[in-house]
Structures are given as C-alpha cells and as structure tokens.
C-alpha positions as a LaTeX table, in Angstrom:
\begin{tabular}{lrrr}
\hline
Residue & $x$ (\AA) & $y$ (\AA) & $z$ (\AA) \\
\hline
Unk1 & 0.00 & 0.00 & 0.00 \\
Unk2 & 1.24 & 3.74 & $-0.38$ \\
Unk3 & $-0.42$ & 5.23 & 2.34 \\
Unk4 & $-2.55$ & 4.32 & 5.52 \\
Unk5 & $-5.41$ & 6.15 & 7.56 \\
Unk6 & $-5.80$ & 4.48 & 11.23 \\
Unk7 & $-8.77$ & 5.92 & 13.05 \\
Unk8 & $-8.40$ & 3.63 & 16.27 \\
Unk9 & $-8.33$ & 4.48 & 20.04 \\
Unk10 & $-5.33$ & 2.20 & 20.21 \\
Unk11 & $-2.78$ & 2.73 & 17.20 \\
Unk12 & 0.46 & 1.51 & 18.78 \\
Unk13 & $-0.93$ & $-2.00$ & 18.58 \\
Unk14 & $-1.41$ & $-1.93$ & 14.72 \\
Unk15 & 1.93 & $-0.35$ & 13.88 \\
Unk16 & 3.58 & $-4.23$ & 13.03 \\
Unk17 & 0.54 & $-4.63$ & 10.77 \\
Unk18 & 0.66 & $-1.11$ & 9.37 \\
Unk19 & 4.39 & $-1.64$ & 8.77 \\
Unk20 & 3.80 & $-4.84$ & 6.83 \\
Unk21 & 1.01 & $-3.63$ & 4.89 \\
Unk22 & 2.69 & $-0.27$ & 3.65 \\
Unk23 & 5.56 & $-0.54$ & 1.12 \\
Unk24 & 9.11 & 1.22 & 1.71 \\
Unk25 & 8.31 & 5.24 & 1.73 \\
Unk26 & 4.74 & 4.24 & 2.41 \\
Unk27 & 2.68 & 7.19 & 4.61 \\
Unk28 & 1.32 & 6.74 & 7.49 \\
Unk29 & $-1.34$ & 9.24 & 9.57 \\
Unk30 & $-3.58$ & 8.81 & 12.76 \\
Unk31 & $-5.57$ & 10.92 & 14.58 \\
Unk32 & $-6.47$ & 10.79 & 18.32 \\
Unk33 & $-7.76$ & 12.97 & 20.78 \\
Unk34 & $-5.05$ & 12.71 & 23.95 \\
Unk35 & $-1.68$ & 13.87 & 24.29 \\
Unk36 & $-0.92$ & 10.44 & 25.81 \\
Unk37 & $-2.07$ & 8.16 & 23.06 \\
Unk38 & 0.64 & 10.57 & 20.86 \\
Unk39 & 3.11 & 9.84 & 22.98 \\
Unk40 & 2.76 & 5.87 & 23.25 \\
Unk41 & 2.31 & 6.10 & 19.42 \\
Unk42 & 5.69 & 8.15 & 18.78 \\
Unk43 & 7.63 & 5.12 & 20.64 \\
Unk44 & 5.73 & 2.45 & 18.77 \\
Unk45 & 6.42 & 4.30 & 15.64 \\
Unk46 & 10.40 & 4.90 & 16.24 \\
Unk47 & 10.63 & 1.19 & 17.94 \\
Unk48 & 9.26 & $-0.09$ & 13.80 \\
Unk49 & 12.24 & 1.81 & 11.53 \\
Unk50 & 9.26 & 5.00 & 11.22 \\
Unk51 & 10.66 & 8.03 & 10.30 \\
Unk52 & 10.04 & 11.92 & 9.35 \\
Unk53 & 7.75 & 11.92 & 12.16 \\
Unk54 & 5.34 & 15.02 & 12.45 \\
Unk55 & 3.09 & 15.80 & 14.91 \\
Unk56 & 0.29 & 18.39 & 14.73 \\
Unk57 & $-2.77$ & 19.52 & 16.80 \\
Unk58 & $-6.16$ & 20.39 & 15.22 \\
Unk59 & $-7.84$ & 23.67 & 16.31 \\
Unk60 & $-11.24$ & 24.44 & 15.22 \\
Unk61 & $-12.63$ & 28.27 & 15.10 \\
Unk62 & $-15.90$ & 28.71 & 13.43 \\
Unk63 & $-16.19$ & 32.43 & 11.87 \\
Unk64 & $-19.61$ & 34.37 & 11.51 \\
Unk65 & $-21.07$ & 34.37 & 8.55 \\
Unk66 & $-21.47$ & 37.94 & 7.38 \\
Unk67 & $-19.70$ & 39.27 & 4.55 \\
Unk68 & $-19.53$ & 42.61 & 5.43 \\
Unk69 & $-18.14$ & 42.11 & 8.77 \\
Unk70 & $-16.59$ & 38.57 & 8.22 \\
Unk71 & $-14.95$ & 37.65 & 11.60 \\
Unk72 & $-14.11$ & 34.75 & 14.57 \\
Unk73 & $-17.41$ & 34.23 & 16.83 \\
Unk74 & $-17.19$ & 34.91 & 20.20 \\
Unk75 & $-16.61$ & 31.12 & 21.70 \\
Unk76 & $-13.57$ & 28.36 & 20.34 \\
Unk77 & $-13.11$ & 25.10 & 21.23 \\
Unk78 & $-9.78$ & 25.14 & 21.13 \\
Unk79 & $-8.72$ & 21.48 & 20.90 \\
Unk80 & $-10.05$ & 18.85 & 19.15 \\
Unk81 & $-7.17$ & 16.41 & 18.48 \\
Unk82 & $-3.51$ & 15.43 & 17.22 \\
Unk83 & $-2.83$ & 14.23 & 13.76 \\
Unk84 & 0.67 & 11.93 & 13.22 \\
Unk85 & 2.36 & 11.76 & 10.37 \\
Unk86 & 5.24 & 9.01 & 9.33 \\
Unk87 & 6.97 & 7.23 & 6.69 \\
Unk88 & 7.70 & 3.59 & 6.27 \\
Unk89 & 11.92 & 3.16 & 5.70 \\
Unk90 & 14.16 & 0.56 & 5.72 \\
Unk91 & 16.96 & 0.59 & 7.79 \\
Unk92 & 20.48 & 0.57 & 5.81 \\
Unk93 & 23.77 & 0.39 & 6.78 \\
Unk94 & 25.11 & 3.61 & 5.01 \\
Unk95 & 26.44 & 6.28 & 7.67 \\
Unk96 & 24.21 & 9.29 & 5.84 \\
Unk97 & 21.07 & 7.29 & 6.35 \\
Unk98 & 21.94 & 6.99 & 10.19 \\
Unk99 & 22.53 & 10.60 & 10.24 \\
Unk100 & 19.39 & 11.63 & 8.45 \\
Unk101 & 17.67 & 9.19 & 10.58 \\
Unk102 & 18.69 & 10.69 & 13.92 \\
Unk103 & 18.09 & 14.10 & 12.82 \\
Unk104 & 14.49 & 13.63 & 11.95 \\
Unk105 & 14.09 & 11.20 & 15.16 \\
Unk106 & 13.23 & 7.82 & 13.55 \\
Unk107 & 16.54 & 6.58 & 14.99 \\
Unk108 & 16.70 & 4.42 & 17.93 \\
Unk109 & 19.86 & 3.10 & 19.67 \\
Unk110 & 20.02 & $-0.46$ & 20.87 \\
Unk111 & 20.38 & 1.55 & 24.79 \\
Unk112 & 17.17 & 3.45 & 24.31 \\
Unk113 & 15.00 & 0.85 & 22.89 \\
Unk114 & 15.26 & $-1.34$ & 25.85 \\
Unk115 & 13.82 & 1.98 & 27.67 \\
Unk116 & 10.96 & 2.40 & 25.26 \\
Unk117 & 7.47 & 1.26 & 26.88 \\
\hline
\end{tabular}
C-alpha cells in the first residue's frame, strides 16, 4: 500500500501490521484525541524503523457568517485532536542514512530501545 489512515483508540498495537502492509516510503497518519495516546504512538512508531515523524494539533474556530463584517465568533473550542504523520523506511547500513535518521528522530539506539514502553 502507499499510504494508511488508522482511526483507532489504540494505534500503537497496529503499527507491526501497518508496517507490513505499507511498502518502503509508504505514509502513514492517525488521529487521536489525547496527548498520551501521541506519545505511546511516537515510541511504537520509532521502535518499527518510522521516520520523518510530524506531529500536529487540530484547532477548530468557526467564523460568523457575514460578509460585510466577516470575523471569529465569540466562543472556540480550542482542541479537538492530534494528527501523526510518518513514513515507512528501511533501515540501511550507510552512515548518511543513520545521520538523516537521527536528525528527523526515527533513529533508535540499541540503549534506548530497551527503555521504550
């Protein structure tokens, strides 16, 4: 597959399946409500060779409908949830993929993993 949607409370236990499903540069993006279920996802993602990793939070603000005086209504609700973006890549021996790797945070060290939850 080139690209995958998951829309689950839990993604962290699909990543494996996601992984296998998605070919090498494949995308990946989830959306979930909690800062929490970001961060469990972020390890699960790193722990399965993910990279380019981007996180970002949805805001909605409604506007009033008037043309003349077009402008934000009085109320927001401010949050409403956290997209995640990754790619699929395959690790490689070749020192400018490690460096590209750590730099964008897909890299984990054989240390740090055993910290990983």
């Amino acid at each position: 597959m080139d690209a995958i949607f998951l829309d689950v409370p839990n993604p962290w236990d699909y990543i494996r399946q996601v992984r296998a499903a998605l070919k090498p540069g494949g995308f990946f993006c989830n959306l979930v409500p909690t800062f929490n279920q970001v961060e469990k996802l972020l390890y699960s993602l790193r722990r399965e060779n993910f990279a380019f990793i981007e996180v970002c939070e949805l805001l909605m603000r409604y506007y009033k409908p008037e043309p003349t005086r077009l402008r934000p209504t009085d109320r927001m609700i401010a949050h409403t949830g956290y997209l995640i973006f990754a790619r699929r890549i395959e690790p490689s021996e070749d020192a400018r993929a490690h460096i590209l790797l750590a730099e964008q945070g897909g890299l984990v060290e054989e240390d740090e993993s055993a910290e990983l939850p």
